[in-house]
Every structure is written in C-alpha cells, then in structure tokens.
Coordinates of C-alpha atoms in Angstrom, one line a residue:
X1 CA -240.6 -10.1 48.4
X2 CA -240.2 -12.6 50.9
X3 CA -236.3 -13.9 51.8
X4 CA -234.5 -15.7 54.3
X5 CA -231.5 -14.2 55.9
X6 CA -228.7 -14.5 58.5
X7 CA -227.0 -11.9 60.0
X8 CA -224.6 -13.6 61.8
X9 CA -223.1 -17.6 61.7
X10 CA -224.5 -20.0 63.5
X11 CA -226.9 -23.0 64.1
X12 CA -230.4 -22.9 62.1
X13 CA -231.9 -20.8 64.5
X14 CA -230.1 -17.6 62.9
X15 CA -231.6 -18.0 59.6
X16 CA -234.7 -15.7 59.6
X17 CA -238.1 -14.8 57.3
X18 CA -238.0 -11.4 56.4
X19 CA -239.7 -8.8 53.9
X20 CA -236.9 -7.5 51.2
X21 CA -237.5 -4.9 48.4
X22 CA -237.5 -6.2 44.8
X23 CA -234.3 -5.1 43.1
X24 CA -233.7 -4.5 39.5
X25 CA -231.0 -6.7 37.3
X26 CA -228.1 -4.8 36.1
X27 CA -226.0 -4.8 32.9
X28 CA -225.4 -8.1 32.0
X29 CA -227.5 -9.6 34.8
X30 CA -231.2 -11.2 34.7
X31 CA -233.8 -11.2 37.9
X32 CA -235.0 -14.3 38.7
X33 CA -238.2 -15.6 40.3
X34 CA -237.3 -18.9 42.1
X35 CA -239.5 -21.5 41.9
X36 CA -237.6 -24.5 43.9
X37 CA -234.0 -23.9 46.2
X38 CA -231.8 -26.9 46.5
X39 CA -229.8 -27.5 49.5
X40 CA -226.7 -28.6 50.1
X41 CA -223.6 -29.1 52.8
X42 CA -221.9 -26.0 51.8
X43 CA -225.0 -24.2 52.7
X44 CA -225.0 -24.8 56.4
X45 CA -221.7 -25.0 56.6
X46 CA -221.1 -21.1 55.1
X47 CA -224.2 -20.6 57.9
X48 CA -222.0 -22.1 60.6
X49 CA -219.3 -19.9 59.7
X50 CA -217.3 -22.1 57.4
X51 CA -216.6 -19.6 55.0
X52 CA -216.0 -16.5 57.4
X53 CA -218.2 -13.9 58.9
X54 CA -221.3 -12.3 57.6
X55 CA -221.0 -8.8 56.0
X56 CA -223.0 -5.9 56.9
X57 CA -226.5 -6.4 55.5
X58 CA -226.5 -10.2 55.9
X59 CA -226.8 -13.1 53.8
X60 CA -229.7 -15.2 51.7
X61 CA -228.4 -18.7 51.8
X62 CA -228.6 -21.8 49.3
X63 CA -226.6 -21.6 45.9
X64 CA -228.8 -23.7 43.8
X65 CA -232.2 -23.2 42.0
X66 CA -234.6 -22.9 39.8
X67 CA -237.4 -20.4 38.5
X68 CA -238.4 -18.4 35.6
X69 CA -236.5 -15.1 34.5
X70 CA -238.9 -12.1 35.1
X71 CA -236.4 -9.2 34.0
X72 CA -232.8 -8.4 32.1
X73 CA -230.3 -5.9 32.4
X74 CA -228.8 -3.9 29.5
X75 CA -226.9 -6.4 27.6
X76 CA -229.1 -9.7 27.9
X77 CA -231.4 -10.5 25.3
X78 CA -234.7 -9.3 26.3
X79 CA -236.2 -12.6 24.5
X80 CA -235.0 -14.4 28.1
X81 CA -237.9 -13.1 30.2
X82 CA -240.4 -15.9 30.7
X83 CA -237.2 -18.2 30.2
X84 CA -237.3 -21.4 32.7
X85 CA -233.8 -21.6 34.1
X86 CA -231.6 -23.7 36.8
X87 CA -229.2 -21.6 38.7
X88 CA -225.5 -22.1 39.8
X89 CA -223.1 -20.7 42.4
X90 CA -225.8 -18.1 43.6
X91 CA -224.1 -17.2 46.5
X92 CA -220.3 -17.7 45.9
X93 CA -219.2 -14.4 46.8
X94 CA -222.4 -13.2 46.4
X95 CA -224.9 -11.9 49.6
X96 CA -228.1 -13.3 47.6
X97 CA -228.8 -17.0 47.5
X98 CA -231.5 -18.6 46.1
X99 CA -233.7 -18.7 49.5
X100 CA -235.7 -16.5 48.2
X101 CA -238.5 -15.3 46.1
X102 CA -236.6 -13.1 43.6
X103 CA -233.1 -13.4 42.9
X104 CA -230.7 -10.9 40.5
X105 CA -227.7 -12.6 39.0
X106 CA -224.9 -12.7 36.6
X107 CA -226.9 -13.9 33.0
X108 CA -224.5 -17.2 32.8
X109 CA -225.2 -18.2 35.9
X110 CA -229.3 -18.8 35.0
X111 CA -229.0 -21.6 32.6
X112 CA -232.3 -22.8 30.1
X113 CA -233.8 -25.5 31.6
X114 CA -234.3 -28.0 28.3
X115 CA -238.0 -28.8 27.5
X116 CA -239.2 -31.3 30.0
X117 CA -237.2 -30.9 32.7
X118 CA -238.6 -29.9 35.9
X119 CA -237.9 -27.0 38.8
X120 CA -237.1 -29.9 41.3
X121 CA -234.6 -31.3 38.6
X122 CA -232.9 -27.2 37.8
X123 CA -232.8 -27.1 41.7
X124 CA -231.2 -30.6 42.1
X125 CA -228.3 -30.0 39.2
X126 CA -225.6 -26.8 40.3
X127 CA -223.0 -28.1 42.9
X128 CA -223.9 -32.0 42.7
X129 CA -223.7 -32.1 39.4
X130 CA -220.7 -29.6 38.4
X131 CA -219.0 -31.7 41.2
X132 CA -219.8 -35.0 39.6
X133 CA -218.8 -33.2 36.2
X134 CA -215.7 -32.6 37.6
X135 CA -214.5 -35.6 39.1
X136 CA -215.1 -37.4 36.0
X137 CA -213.1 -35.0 33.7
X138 CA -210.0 -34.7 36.1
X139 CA -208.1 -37.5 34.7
X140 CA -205.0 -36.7 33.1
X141 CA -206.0 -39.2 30.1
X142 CA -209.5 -38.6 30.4
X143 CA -212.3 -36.5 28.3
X144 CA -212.5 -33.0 29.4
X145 CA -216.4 -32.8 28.3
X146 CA -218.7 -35.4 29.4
X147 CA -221.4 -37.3 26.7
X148 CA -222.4 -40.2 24.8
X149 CA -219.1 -42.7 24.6
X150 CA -216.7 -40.4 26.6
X151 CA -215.7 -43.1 29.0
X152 CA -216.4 -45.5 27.2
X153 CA -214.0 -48.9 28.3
X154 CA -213.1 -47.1 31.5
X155 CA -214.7 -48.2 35.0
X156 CA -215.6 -45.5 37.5
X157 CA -216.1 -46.6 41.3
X158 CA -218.2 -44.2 43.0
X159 CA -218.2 -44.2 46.4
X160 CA -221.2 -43.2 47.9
X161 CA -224.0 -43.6 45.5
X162 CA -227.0 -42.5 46.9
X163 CA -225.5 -39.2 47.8
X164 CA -226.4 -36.1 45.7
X165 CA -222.9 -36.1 44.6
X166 CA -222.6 -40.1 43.8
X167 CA -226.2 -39.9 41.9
X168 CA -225.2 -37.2 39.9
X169 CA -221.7 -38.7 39.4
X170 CA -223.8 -42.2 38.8
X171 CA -225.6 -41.0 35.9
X172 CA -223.4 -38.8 34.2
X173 CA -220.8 -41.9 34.0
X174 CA -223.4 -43.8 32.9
X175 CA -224.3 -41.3 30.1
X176 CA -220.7 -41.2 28.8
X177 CA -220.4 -44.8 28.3
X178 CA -218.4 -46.1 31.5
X179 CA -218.8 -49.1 33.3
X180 CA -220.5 -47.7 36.7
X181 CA -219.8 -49.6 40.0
X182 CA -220.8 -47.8 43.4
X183 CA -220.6 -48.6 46.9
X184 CA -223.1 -48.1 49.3
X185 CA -223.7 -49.0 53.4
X186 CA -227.5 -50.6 52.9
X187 CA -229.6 -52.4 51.4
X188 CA -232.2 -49.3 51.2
X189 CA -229.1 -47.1 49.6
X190 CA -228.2 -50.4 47.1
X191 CA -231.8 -49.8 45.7
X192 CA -231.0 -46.1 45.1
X193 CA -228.0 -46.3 43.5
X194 CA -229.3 -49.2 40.9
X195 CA -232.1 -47.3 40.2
X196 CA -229.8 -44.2 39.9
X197 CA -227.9 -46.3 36.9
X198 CA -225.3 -48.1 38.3
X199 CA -224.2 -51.5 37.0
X200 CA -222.9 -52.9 39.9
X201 CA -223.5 -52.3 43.8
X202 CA -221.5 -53.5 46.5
X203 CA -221.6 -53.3 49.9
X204 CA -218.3 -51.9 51.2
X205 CA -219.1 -53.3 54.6
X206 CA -218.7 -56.6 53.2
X207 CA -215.5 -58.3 53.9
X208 CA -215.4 -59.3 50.3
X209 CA -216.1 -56.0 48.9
X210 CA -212.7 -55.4 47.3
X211 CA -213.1 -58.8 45.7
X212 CA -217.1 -57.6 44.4
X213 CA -215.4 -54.8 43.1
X214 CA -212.7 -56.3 41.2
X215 CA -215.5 -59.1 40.0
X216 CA -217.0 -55.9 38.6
X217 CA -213.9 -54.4 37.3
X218 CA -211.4 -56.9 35.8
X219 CA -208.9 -54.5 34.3
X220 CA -209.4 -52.0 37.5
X221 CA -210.7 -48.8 38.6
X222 CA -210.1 -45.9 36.0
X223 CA -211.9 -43.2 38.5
X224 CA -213.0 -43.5 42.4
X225 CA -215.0 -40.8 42.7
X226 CA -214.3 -40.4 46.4
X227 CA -216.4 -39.0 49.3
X228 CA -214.9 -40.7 52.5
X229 CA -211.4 -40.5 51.3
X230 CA -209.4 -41.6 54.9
X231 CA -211.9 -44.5 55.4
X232 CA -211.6 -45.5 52.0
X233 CA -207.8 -45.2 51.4
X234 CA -207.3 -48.9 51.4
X235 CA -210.0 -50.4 49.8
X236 CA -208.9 -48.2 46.8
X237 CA -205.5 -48.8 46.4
X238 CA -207.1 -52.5 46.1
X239 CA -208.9 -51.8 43.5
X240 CA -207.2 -49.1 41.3
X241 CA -206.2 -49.8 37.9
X242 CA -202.0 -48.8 37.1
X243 CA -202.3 -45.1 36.2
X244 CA -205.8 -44.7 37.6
X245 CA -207.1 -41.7 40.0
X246 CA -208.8 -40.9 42.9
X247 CA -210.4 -38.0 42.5
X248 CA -211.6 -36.3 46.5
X249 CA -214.6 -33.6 46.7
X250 CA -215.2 -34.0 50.6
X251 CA -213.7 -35.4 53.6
X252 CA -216.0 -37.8 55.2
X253 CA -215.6 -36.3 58.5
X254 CA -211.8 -36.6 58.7
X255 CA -208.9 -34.5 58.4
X256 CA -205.9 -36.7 57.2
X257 CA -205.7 -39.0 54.7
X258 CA -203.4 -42.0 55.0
X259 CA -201.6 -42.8 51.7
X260 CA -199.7 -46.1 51.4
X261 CA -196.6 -45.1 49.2
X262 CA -195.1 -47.9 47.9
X263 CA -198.3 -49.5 46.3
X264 CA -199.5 -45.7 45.3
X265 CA -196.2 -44.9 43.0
X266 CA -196.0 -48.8 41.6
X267 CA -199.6 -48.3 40.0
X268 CA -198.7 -44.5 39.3
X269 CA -201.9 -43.9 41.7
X270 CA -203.1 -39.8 41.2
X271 CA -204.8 -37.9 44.0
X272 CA -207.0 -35.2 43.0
X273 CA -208.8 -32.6 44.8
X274 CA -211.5 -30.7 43.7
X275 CA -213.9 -27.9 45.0
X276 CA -216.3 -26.8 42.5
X277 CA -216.2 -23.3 43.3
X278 CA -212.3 -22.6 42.9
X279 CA -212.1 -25.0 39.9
X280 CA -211.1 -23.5 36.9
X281 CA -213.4 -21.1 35.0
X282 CA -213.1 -23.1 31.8
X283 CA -214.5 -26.2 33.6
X284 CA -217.4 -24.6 34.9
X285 CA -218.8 -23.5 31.8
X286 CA -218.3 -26.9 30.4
X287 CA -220.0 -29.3 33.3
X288 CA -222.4 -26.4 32.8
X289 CA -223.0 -26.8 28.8
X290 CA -222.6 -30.8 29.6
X291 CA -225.2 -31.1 32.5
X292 CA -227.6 -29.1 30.5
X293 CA -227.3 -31.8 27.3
X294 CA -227.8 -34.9 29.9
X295 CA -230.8 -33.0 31.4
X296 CA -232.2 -32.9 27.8
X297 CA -231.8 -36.6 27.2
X298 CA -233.4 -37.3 30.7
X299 CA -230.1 -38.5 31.7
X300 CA -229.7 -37.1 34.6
X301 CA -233.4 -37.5 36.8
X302 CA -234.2 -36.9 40.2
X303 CA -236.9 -38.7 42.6
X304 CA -237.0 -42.0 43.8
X305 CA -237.5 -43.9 41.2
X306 CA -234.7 -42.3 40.0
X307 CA -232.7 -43.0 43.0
X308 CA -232.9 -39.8 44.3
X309 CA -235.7 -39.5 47.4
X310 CA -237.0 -35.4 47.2
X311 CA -237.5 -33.9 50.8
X312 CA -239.8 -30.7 50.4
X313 CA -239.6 -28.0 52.8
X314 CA -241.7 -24.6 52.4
X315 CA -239.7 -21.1 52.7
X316 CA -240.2 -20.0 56.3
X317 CA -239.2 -23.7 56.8
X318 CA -235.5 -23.4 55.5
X319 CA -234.1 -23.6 58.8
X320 CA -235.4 -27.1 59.3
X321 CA -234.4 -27.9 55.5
X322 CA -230.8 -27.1 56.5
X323 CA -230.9 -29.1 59.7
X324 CA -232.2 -32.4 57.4
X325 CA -229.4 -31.7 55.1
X326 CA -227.0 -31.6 58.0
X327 CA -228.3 -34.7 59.6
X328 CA -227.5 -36.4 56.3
X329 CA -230.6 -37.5 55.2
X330 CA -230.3 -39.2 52.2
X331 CA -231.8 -37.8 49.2
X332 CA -231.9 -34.2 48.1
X333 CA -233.8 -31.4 49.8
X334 CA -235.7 -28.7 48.4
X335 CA -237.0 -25.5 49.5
X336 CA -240.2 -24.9 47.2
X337 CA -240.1 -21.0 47.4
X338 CA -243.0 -19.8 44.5
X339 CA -243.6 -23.3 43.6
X340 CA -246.6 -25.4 44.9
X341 CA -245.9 -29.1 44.1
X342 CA -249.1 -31.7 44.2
X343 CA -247.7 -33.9 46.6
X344 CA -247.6 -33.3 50.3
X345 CA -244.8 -32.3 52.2
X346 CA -242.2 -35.1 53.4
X347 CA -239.9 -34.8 56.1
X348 CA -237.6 -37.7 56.7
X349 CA -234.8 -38.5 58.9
X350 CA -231.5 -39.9 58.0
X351 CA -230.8 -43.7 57.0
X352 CA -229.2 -45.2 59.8
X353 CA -225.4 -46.1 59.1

C-alpha cells in the first residue's frame, strides 16, 4: 500500500511517497482503508519537530480521517467490516497516521459515520471538533455533553469563526441552543462564519467591536472560545459576563498572555486551557458520542456553503497540503487518499489579514 512518511523533522520536503506492507489489526483493533485525511496545525508542527524526534522506522503523518473498515482483530465484532467510519487521534503516540491507504487502529478510535454523512465531513470532524466540544463543556456551570438546549440562555463568543476550530465550535453552539456571536478580520471570513450558523458577526478590527459585541450580548459573554488569546485579552475582559470563561486551545502566535487582575477577579473571570489530546479520557469519549449525534442531524456540515471552503490535495501531494495548512489558508484541507471526488482539485492561498 501506498504511505507517506518522514524519517526525520523538518520542512515539507521530508515527508516522502513510499510502498508499505499491508498489516493485519490486532486484538481489539480494526484495519482501515482511508478514503479522505484531514489536516491540521498539529500535523506540521509534530513534522517540524514540535512534539520531539522521529523514532526508528518513521512516521505516517495526519491524525484525522475517514474510510471504510476492511478487517477486525479478535475482540471486535466482525459485523464492522464494510463499516464507514471517521477517525480520531490516529497518530497520538502512534507511528501510523492517516496519510495513508490503510490504516490499523484501536476499535474506539474508528467511529460509524451516521447515514448521510460524507468522507470529507468524517475527515473534517477529530481535533476541530473534539476541540470545539471541549471548549464548550469546560465551564464550571456548564453542560458536560453537548445537544439540543444545552446552552440554551448562555452566549458563546467565538473568536475566529472561519477557522476549523471556530466552525466546528460555531455549529456545535448553535446545535445546543446558545446565542452564537463570532468575530472575524473580513468581510470574505464574515460570510463564512454566518453561513457556518452564527447569529452575529463582528468585525474585531472595528473600533466599536466591543460595543457590536455587547449589542449582541446584553447580559455578557458566557464562553469566549479563544484562538488569539494575547491579542484578544482586552477585548474580552470587555465583554465577559461576571463568572464567565475564557476557554484557550492555541496561542495565536504569542507566548504570554497579559491578564488585567483587578477587572479579572471583580467578574470572577476563569482561564481555561485545553489541548484535546491530554484532556481527560472521559471527555474524549463524550465530544466523541456528541459529535457523532450532530453529524446525524446535519448539524455540523462542511463546504462552503456551509462556511467551511474544502482544499483537495491528492496523496503524493501531502507535502504541499501541509504547506497550505501552514500558510493558514482558510478552510479545511483534505488529502483524498482512495477517494476520487467529482470536482477538480483546488488549491488556494491564504486570505490576506
């Protein structure tokens, strides 16, 4: 079978096409043929060396995807062959992502895809949407499982909306019932996060964009679901309900994060950090049983008209499907590994900020 690999951490250029022997699942694992492999930061960042060096053997990047199981191990229900799955945390600890053609992995982590639901959707869900999941089930007085009415009366400010993250984060809010304001730098990235769900888009470039906001959200912010948390700092604070949370899953490029103390403990402000792959086991399988159930409703879509531009690269093109993703074009990008989609391939560059 056909696989990327890298051998050693570097710049796209170390990630390779190469020939791999088909390997058969183990107890309590399934084999995998991937259809579509999602991209995202993590993935060129572990190529870059962000997560330490490569062992002996080398790696298959990408932890997200999507595909059909071919084969089970002893202990999985033979009934799951021909099953069409999503996939999650492929290559957490793991040398096999889902960059390419076959894939063995634990039996939890290859999910049913519902009815309906497509390979660029399964490939589009795993870290977005468990880190959306996440950040909206952090809060101290919040829902721990995400769904019709959850957040209901509670307004979520989601920085970053046309971001995987932010869409995913978009639409599961919206889902569960909360009042959805995002923030965005265009007008081109305003269009995607409306037609991602949200009911109000500001521009936090504006001058008036803490006054939009609080337009939008009378009573406050309940959740900031935050991606540029140091350029942001402020602007929060301003718009924070008493009691509410700012919950942080990247760090826009920066490395501190100035806090203003007095204002934080008057309204009782809480800082969360996540990272979806140390969060707790426990919270994993429910973003996981909770994605699922919005993916079955069609709440959570991918696409532009869902807000979400797809970027299609083939396998021997992952290299340049990393380098897009690092650029920061906006949208998600695929790898289509066994799949052959009808529409041509699109490359795009970045929005400009």
């Amino acid at each position: 079978m056909r696989a990327i690999v890298y051998e050693r951490t570097g710049d796209s250029e170390v990630l390779r096409l190469v020939e791999r022997p088909r390997t058969d699942p183990g107890p309590g694992r399934v084999r995998v043929r991937v259809a579509v492999s999602g991209v995202n930061p993590t993935d060129w960042k572990a190529r870059s060396g962000a997560h330490g060096p490569v062992p002996p053997g080398g790696l298959v990047p990408n932890q997200d995807g999507a595909g059909v199981v071919d084969a089970v191990g002893a202990g999985v229900d033979p009934a799951r062959v021909g099953e069409r799955v999503w996939i999650w945390e492929a290559a957490w600890r793991r040398p096999d992502g889902t960059a390419q053609e076959e894939i063995v992995l634990p039996a939890r982590q290859a999910v049913p895809l519902p009815p309906g639901a497509s390979f660029d959707l399964g490939a589009s869900l795993g870290i977005p949407a468990m880190t959306a999941h996440r950040t909206l089930t952090v809060h101290p007085e919040g829902p721990a499982a995400l769904g019709p009415s959850a957040l209901a009366g509670r307004t979520v400010l989601v920085a970053g909306g046309a971001g995987a993250v932010g869409h995913a984060a978009i639409e599961l809010a919206r889902w569960s019932g909360a009042n959805v304001v995002t923030t965005v730098s265009s007008p081109g990235k305003a269009a995607l996060a409306a037609a991602a769900g949200a009911h109000h888009v500001v521009n936090y470039r504006e001058p008036d964009a803490a006054e939009a906001i609080g337009k939008a959200a009378p009573d406050g912010v309940h959740i900031v679901v935050e991606v540029n948390p140091g350029a942001n700092a402020e602007l929060n604070q301003q718009v924070l309900a008493t009691n509410g949370v700012v919950v942080i899953y990247a760090d826009g490029g920066g490395t501190h994060l100035p806090i203003p103390i007095l204002p934080s403990m008057m309204s009782n402000t809480r800082l969360q950090f996540i990272l979806v792959y140390t969060m707790p086991d426990t919270a994993k399988l429910q973003a996981v049983k909770d994605i699922t159930a919005a993916a079955a409703v069609g709440a959570l879509r991918v696409g532009t008209d869902a807000g979400l531009p797809l970027h299609r690269f083939r396998l021997e093109q992952t290299a340049a499907a990393h380098d897009a993703v690092e650029a920061g074009t906006v949208g998600k990008v695929l790898v289509d590994v066994t799949h052959a989609p009808e529409d041509p391939e699109q490359v795009h560059l970045p929005d400009e900020e």
